[in-house]
Every structure is written in structure tokens, then in C-alpha cells.
CSV table of C-alpha atoms and ligand atoms in Angstrom, one decimal:
chain,number,residue,atom,x,y,z
U,15,MET,CA,-20.4,3.9,3.9
U,16,ASN,CA,-18.4,1.4,6.0
U,17,GLU,CA,-14.6,1.9,6.7
U,18,LYS,CA,-13.5,-0.8,4.3
U,19,GLN,CA,-15.5,0.8,1.5
U,20,LEU,CA,-14.2,4.3,2.4
U,21,VAL,CA,-10.5,3.3,2.2
U,22,GLY,CA,-11.0,0.9,-0.6
U,23,GLU,CA,-12.6,3.4,-2.9
U,24,LYS,CA,-10.2,6.3,-1.9
U,25,THR,CA,-7.2,4.4,-3.2
U,26,VAL,CA,-8.4,4.5,-6.8
U,27,GLU,CA,-7.2,8.2,-6.8
U,28,TYR,CA,-3.7,6.7,-7.3
U,29,ILE,CA,-4.6,4.9,-10.5
U,30,SER,CA,-4.5,6.6,-13.9
U,31,ASP,CA,-4.7,5.6,-17.5
U,32,GLY,CA,-2.2,3.1,-18.8
U,33,MET,CA,-1.2,1.7,-15.5
U,34,VAL,CA,-0.6,-1.9,-14.6
U,35,VAL,CA,-2.2,-2.4,-11.2
U,36,GLY,CA,-1.7,-5.2,-8.7
U,37,LEU,CA,-5.1,-6.1,-7.3
U,38,GLY,CA,-5.3,-7.3,-3.7
U,39,THR,CA,-7.4,-9.9,-2.0
U,40,GLY,CA,-10.0,-9.6,0.7
U,41,SER,CA,-13.0,-7.6,1.8
U,42,THR,CA,-11.3,-4.2,1.6
U,43,ALA,CA,-9.6,-4.7,-1.8
U,44,TYR,CA,-13.1,-5.8,-2.9
U,45,TYR,CA,-14.2,-2.2,-2.8
U,46,THR,CA,-11.2,-1.0,-4.7
U,47,ILE,CA,-11.8,-3.6,-7.5
U,48,LYS,CA,-15.5,-2.7,-7.6
U,49,LYS,CA,-14.7,1.0,-7.9
U,50,LEU,CA,-12.0,0.4,-10.6
U,51,GLY,CA,-14.6,-1.7,-12.5
U,52,GLU,CA,-16.9,1.3,-12.4
U,53,LEU,CA,-14.2,3.6,-13.7
U,54,VAL,CA,-13.1,1.1,-16.4
U,55,ARG,CA,-16.7,1.0,-17.7
U,56,LYS,CA,-16.4,4.8,-17.9
U,57,GLY,CA,-13.3,4.6,-20.0
U,58,LEU,CA,-10.3,4.1,-17.6
U,59,ASN,CA,-7.7,2.0,-19.4
U,60,ILE,CA,-5.8,-0.2,-17.0
U,61,LYS,CA,-4.5,-3.7,-16.8
U,62,GLY,CA,-4.8,-5.8,-13.6
U,63,ILE,CA,-2.6,-8.5,-12.1
U,64,PRO,CA,-4.6,-10.4,-9.5
U,65,THR,CA,-3.2,-11.7,-6.2
U,66,SER,CA,-5.6,-14.6,-6.1
U,67,GLU,CA,-8.0,-16.7,-8.1
U,68,GLN,CA,-10.8,-15.1,-6.1
U,69,THR,CA,-9.7,-11.6,-7.1
U,70,ALA,CA,-9.2,-12.7,-10.7
U,71,ALA,CA,-12.8,-13.8,-10.9
U,72,LEU,CA,-14.0,-10.5,-9.3
U,73,ALA,CA,-11.9,-8.4,-11.7
U,74,VAL,CA,-13.2,-10.3,-14.8
U,75,GLU,CA,-16.7,-9.8,-13.5
U,76,GLN,CA,-16.0,-6.1,-13.2
U,77,GLY,CA,-14.7,-5.8,-16.7
U,78,ILE,CA,-11.1,-5.2,-15.7
U,79,MET,CA,-8.6,-6.5,-18.2
U,80,LEU,CA,-6.1,-8.9,-16.7
U,81,VAL,CA,-2.6,-9.4,-17.9
U,82,ASP,CA,-0.3,-12.4,-17.5
U,83,PHE,CA,2.5,-11.6,-15.0
U,84,LYS,CA,5.1,-12.9,-17.4
U,85,ASP,CA,4.0,-10.3,-20.0
U,86,VAL,CA,4.5,-7.2,-17.9
U,87,LYS,CA,7.7,-5.2,-17.6
U,88,GLN,CA,6.5,-3.5,-14.4
U,89,ILE,CA,3.6,-3.1,-12.0
U,90,ASP,CA,2.9,0.6,-11.4
U,91,VAL,CA,0.8,0.3,-8.2
U,92,ALA,CA,-0.3,-2.6,-6.0
U,93,ILE,CA,-3.2,-2.0,-3.7
U,94,ASP,CA,-4.0,-4.5,-0.9
U,95,GLY,CA,-5.6,-4.9,2.5
U,96,ALA,CA,-3.8,-6.0,5.7
U,97,ASP,CA,-4.7,-8.0,8.8
U,98,GLU,CA,-2.5,-5.7,11.0
U,99,PHE,CA,-0.2,-2.7,10.5
U,100,ASP,CA,2.2,-0.8,12.8
U,101,ALA,CA,3.5,2.8,12.7
U,102,ASP,CA,6.4,1.8,10.4
U,103,LEU,CA,3.8,0.4,8.0
U,104,ASN,CA,5.0,-3.1,8.6
U,105,LEU,CA,2.2,-5.6,8.0
U,106,ILE,CA,0.8,-9.0,8.8
U,107,LYS,CA,-1.1,-10.3,5.8
U,108,GLY,CA,-2.5,-13.6,4.7
U,109,GLY,CA,-5.8,-13.8,6.5
U,110,GLY,CA,-7.3,-14.7,3.2
U,111,GLY,CA,-4.6,-17.2,2.4
U,112,ALA,CA,-3.2,-15.2,-0.6
U,113,LEU,CA,0.0,-14.0,1.1
U,114,LEU,CA,2.5,-15.5,-1.4
U,115,ARG,CA,1.1,-13.9,-4.6
U,116,GLU,CA,0.4,-10.8,-2.6
U,117,LYS,CA,4.0,-10.5,-1.5
U,118,ILE,CA,5.4,-11.2,-5.0
U,119,ILE,CA,3.1,-8.5,-6.5
U,120,ALA,CA,3.7,-6.0,-3.7
U,121,ASN,CA,7.5,-6.5,-4.1
U,122,ALA,CA,7.3,-6.1,-7.9
U,123,ALA,CA,5.2,-2.9,-7.7
U,124,SER,CA,6.8,0.6,-8.0
U,125,THR,CA,4.3,1.7,-5.3
U,126,PHE,CA,2.5,-0.5,-2.7
U,127,ILE,CA,-0.5,1.1,-1.1
U,128,VAL,CA,-2.2,-0.6,1.9
U,129,ILE,CA,-5.9,-0.1,2.7
U,130,ALA,CA,-7.1,-1.0,6.2
U,131,ASP,CA,-9.9,-0.2,8.5
U,132,SER,CA,-9.3,1.3,12.0
U,133,SER,CA,-9.3,-2.1,13.8
U,134,LYS,CA,-6.1,-3.2,12.1
U,135,GLY,CA,-3.6,-0.8,13.8
U,136,SER,CA,-1.1,-2.1,16.4
U,137,VAL,CA,1.8,-0.7,18.4
U,138,LYS,CA,3.6,-4.0,17.9
U,139,LEU,CA,2.6,-6.7,15.4
U,140,GLY,CA,1.4,-10.0,16.6
U,141,ALA,CA,-2.2,-9.6,17.7
U,142,PHE,CA,-3.2,-11.4,14.5
U,143,SER,CA,-1.7,-14.9,14.2
U,144,LEU,CA,0.9,-14.8,11.5
U,145,PRO,CA,0.0,-16.9,8.5
U,146,VAL,CA,2.9,-19.0,7.1
U,147,GLU,CA,2.6,-20.8,3.8
U,148,ILE,CA,4.3,-24.2,3.7
U,149,VAL,CA,4.6,-27.1,1.2
U,150,THR,CA,2.5,-30.1,2.1
U,151,PHE,CA,5.5,-32.4,1.9
U,152,GLY,CA,7.0,-32.8,5.4
U,153,ALA,CA,4.4,-30.4,6.8
U,154,LYS,CA,4.6,-31.8,10.3
U,155,MET,CA,8.3,-31.4,10.6
U,156,THR,CA,8.1,-27.9,9.1
U,157,SER,CA,5.5,-27.0,11.7
U,158,GLN,CA,7.8,-28.3,14.5
U,159,LYS,CA,10.7,-26.2,13.3
U,160,ILE,CA,8.4,-23.1,13.2
U,161,ALA,CA,7.2,-23.9,16.8
U,162,GLU,CA,10.8,-23.7,18.0
U,163,LEU,CA,10.7,-20.0,17.1
U,164,GLY,CA,8.1,-19.5,19.8
U,165,CYS,CA,4.6,-20.2,18.7
U,166,GLU,CA,2.1,-23.1,18.4
U,167,PRO,CA,1.4,-23.3,14.7
U,168,LYS,CA,-2.2,-24.3,13.8
U,169,LEU,CA,-2.9,-25.8,10.4
U,170,ARG,CA,-5.6,-23.7,8.8
U,171,LEU,CA,-8.7,-25.7,7.9
U,172,ASN,CA,-11.5,-25.4,5.4
U,173,GLY,CA,-14.3,-27.3,7.1
U,174,ASN,CA,-12.7,-30.6,8.1
U,175,GLN,CA,-10.0,-30.5,5.5
U,176,PRO,CA,-6.7,-28.5,5.3
U,177,PHE,CA,-7.1,-25.2,3.6
U,178,ILE,CA,-5.2,-25.3,0.3
U,179,THR,CA,-3.7,-22.1,-1.1
U,180,ASP,CA,-3.9,-21.1,-4.8
U,181,ASN,CA,-0.4,-22.5,-5.0
U,182,GLY,CA,-1.3,-25.9,-3.6
U,183,ASN,CA,0.2,-25.3,-0.2
U,184,TYR,CA,-0.9,-25.3,3.4
U,185,ILE,CA,-1.2,-22.4,5.8
U,186,LEU,CA,0.0,-22.5,9.4
U,187,ASP,CA,-1.5,-19.7,11.6
U,188,CYS,CA,1.2,-18.9,14.1
U,189,ASP,CA,0.4,-16.9,17.3
U,190,PHE,CA,3.7,-15.2,18.2
U,191,LYS,CA,2.0,-12.9,20.7
U,192,GLN,CA,4.1,-9.7,20.3
U,193,ILE,CA,6.6,-9.7,17.5
U,194,GLU,CA,9.7,-7.9,18.7
U,195,SER,CA,11.6,-7.8,15.5
U,196,PRO,CA,9.5,-8.5,12.3
U,197,VAL,CA,12.6,-8.3,10.1
U,198,GLU,CA,14.4,-11.0,12.1
U,199,LEU,CA,11.3,-13.3,12.4
U,200,GLU,CA,10.7,-13.0,8.7
U,201,ARG,CA,14.3,-14.0,8.0
U,202,GLN,CA,14.2,-16.9,10.5
U,203,LEU,CA,10.9,-18.3,9.1
U,204,ASN,CA,12.0,-18.1,5.5
U,205,MET,CA,15.2,-20.0,6.3
U,206,ILE,CA,13.2,-23.1,7.4
U,207,PRO,CA,13.1,-25.6,4.5
U,208,GLY,CA,9.4,-26.2,3.7
U,209,VAL,CA,8.4,-22.6,4.4
U,210,VAL,CA,7.3,-21.0,1.1
U,211,GLU,CA,6.6,-17.5,2.5
U,212,ASN,CA,5.3,-15.8,5.6
U,213,GLY,CA,2.8,-13.0,6.1
U,214,LEU,CA,5.2,-10.4,7.4
U,215,PHE,CA,5.5,-7.6,4.9
U,216,VAL,CA,8.4,-5.5,6.3
U,217,ASN,CA,9.5,-2.3,4.7
U,218,MET,CA,7.2,-2.8,1.7
U,219,ALA,CA,4.3,-0.5,2.1
U,220,GLU,CA,4.8,3.1,1.1
U,221,ARG,CA,1.4,4.5,1.9
U,222,LEU,CA,-1.4,3.5,4.2
U,223,ILE,CA,-5.0,4.6,3.8
U,224,THR,CA,-7.0,4.1,7.0
U,225,ILE,CA,-9.5,5.7,9.4
U,226,GLU,CA,-8.6,7.5,12.6
U,227,ASN,CA,-11.3,8.9,14.9
U,228,GLY,CA,-13.8,8.4,12.2
U,229,VAL,CA,-11.7,10.4,9.7
U,230,LEU,CA,-10.0,9.1,6.6
U,231,VAL,CA,-6.2,9.5,6.9
U,232,GLU,CA,-3.2,8.7,4.7
U,233,LYS,CA,0.2,7.9,6.2
U,234,THR,CA,3.5,7.3,4.7
U,235,LYS,CA,6.3,5.4,6.2
U,236,ARG,CA,7.6,6.8,9.5
U,237,ILE,CA,11.0,8.4,9.2
U,238,PHE,CA,13.9,8.6,11.7
U,239,ASN,CA,12.4,11.0,14.3
U,240,GLY,CA,9.3,8.9,14.8
U,241,ALA,CA,6.9,11.3,13.1
U,242,SER,CA,4.5,9.8,10.6
U,243,GLY,CA,3.5,11.6,7.4
R,16,5RP,C1,-5.5,-11.9,2.1
R,16,5RP,C2,-5.0,-10.7,2.9
R,16,5RP,C3,-5.9,-9.6,3.1
R,16,5RP,O1,-5.4,-8.5,2.5
R,16,5RP,C4,-6.1,-9.4,4.6
R,16,5RP,O2,-6.6,-10.7,5.1
R,16,5RP,C5,-7.2,-8.3,4.9
R,16,5RP,O3,-8.4,-8.8,4.5
R,16,5RP,P1,-9.7,-7.9,4.7
R,16,5RP,O4,-9.6,-6.7,3.8
R,16,5RP,O5,-10.8,-8.8,4.3
R,16,5RP,O6,-9.8,-7.5,6.1
R,16,5RP,O7,-3.9,-10.6,3.3
R,16,5RP,O8,-4.5,-12.9,2.1
């Protein structure tokens, strides 16, 4: 079994009958959704809120009942992948272009669990170019303003055309090298008019399921003395 499948399937242990579950996007969340589908077919009763159109299609194919976001009072657990994580469980997300809905759903969930293979760990975030979702209107100017923060934004393409998110926006992939303060960069980016959201998920994840030295491990957010759980 590959690492993505191991962590993706492990996380269903946090799901029980009656829960509303935020369903992530990407090749790791794929395994969670497939496994949940298997359990639903055996009688598990859950409702899903998908973070992308792609995930919605997969969930429906798997027989997972979806619920409209406006009809739920709370999301019990959100499960999603990440492009990069650090020891504080801060993340870079959006490699699949779904960062806006992913962030809304992770923020709304009582518990947000991240699943990531061993290649995603970093001492400092920034190895993965930070995806920033922007509105198409004035995109060039928005891109210039982002560049002033210390990167060269690259418009994400789909073939020869700009990649368009599920929300009708563009994505700029921004290589900041090492991100010294994710919390400050997140704030600065989101203050630029035209920026809809960025892929920094700071202080959001409560649990990380990953692989270390070939062994599946679970980590909770690091506390003051630097020890991780
Ligand atoms: C999509 C995401 C994904 O969670 C992230 O890109 C990780 O993807 P994968 O599990 O395929 O490595 O943020 O917007």
C-alpha cells in the first residue's frame, strides 16, 4: 500500500455515524473518500461537504450523501491533504486549486485532520510555491502587488489557458523560498485587494497523519516546549 493510501485510509477511524464530514481534494483525500464509500455501503451514515467539484463527483460515485453547506449547522470533521506541513502543523495547500473551499470548510469544522505522505514535511514552509487565488479583474495589478511581498507570481495554466478555479478565479503560484512568518504573510496577502484567499493554513490543523521512517504516525499541534504529540 502506498503512503497516500495508508494515511488516507487511516483517517476514517475518526469518522462515526451521524457525522457531517468535510471531504478534501487531491490524491491523498481520494483514498479517504474511497474508504468512506466502502463503509457507507456497509451502513455508515454520514453526510459529506465536498471541497471541490472533483471531490463532489467522486463522493457521489462512491455513494456518499452530500449536503448543501447552507443546510448544515456544523461540520464535525474535515479531512484534507496538504502540499507542505511544518512542526506546528501549519500548511501550504492549493496544489489542486481548491484552497478557497478547503479553507472555508477546514475553518468551519470542529476538527481538521491533515493527511500527508512523508515527502510533505518541512522545517520552514516555502519549498512548495504558495498558491494564491485572485479574481480575474485586475489580475496583473494584483500580481504586481503580491510580487512586492518578495516573490515572482506565476499564473497557473491549464494547457495554454489560465487555470480557472471552481469559484471562477485565477491561481498565482508564488515562490517565497522560505516563509519566515506564515501568520504575517497570510495577513499581508489577504489585505491586497483582488486576493480572494491564499494557501497558508495557519493554526488550523489539529491532527496530522503522516509517515515517518516507514511508520504511520499521528501528530498533534506542537505545544510551548517544542515537543510534538
Ligand atoms: C488541493 C490541495 C491538496 O490537498 C494538496 O494539493 C495535496 O494534494 P495531494 O494529496 O494530491 O498530494 O490542497 O487544493
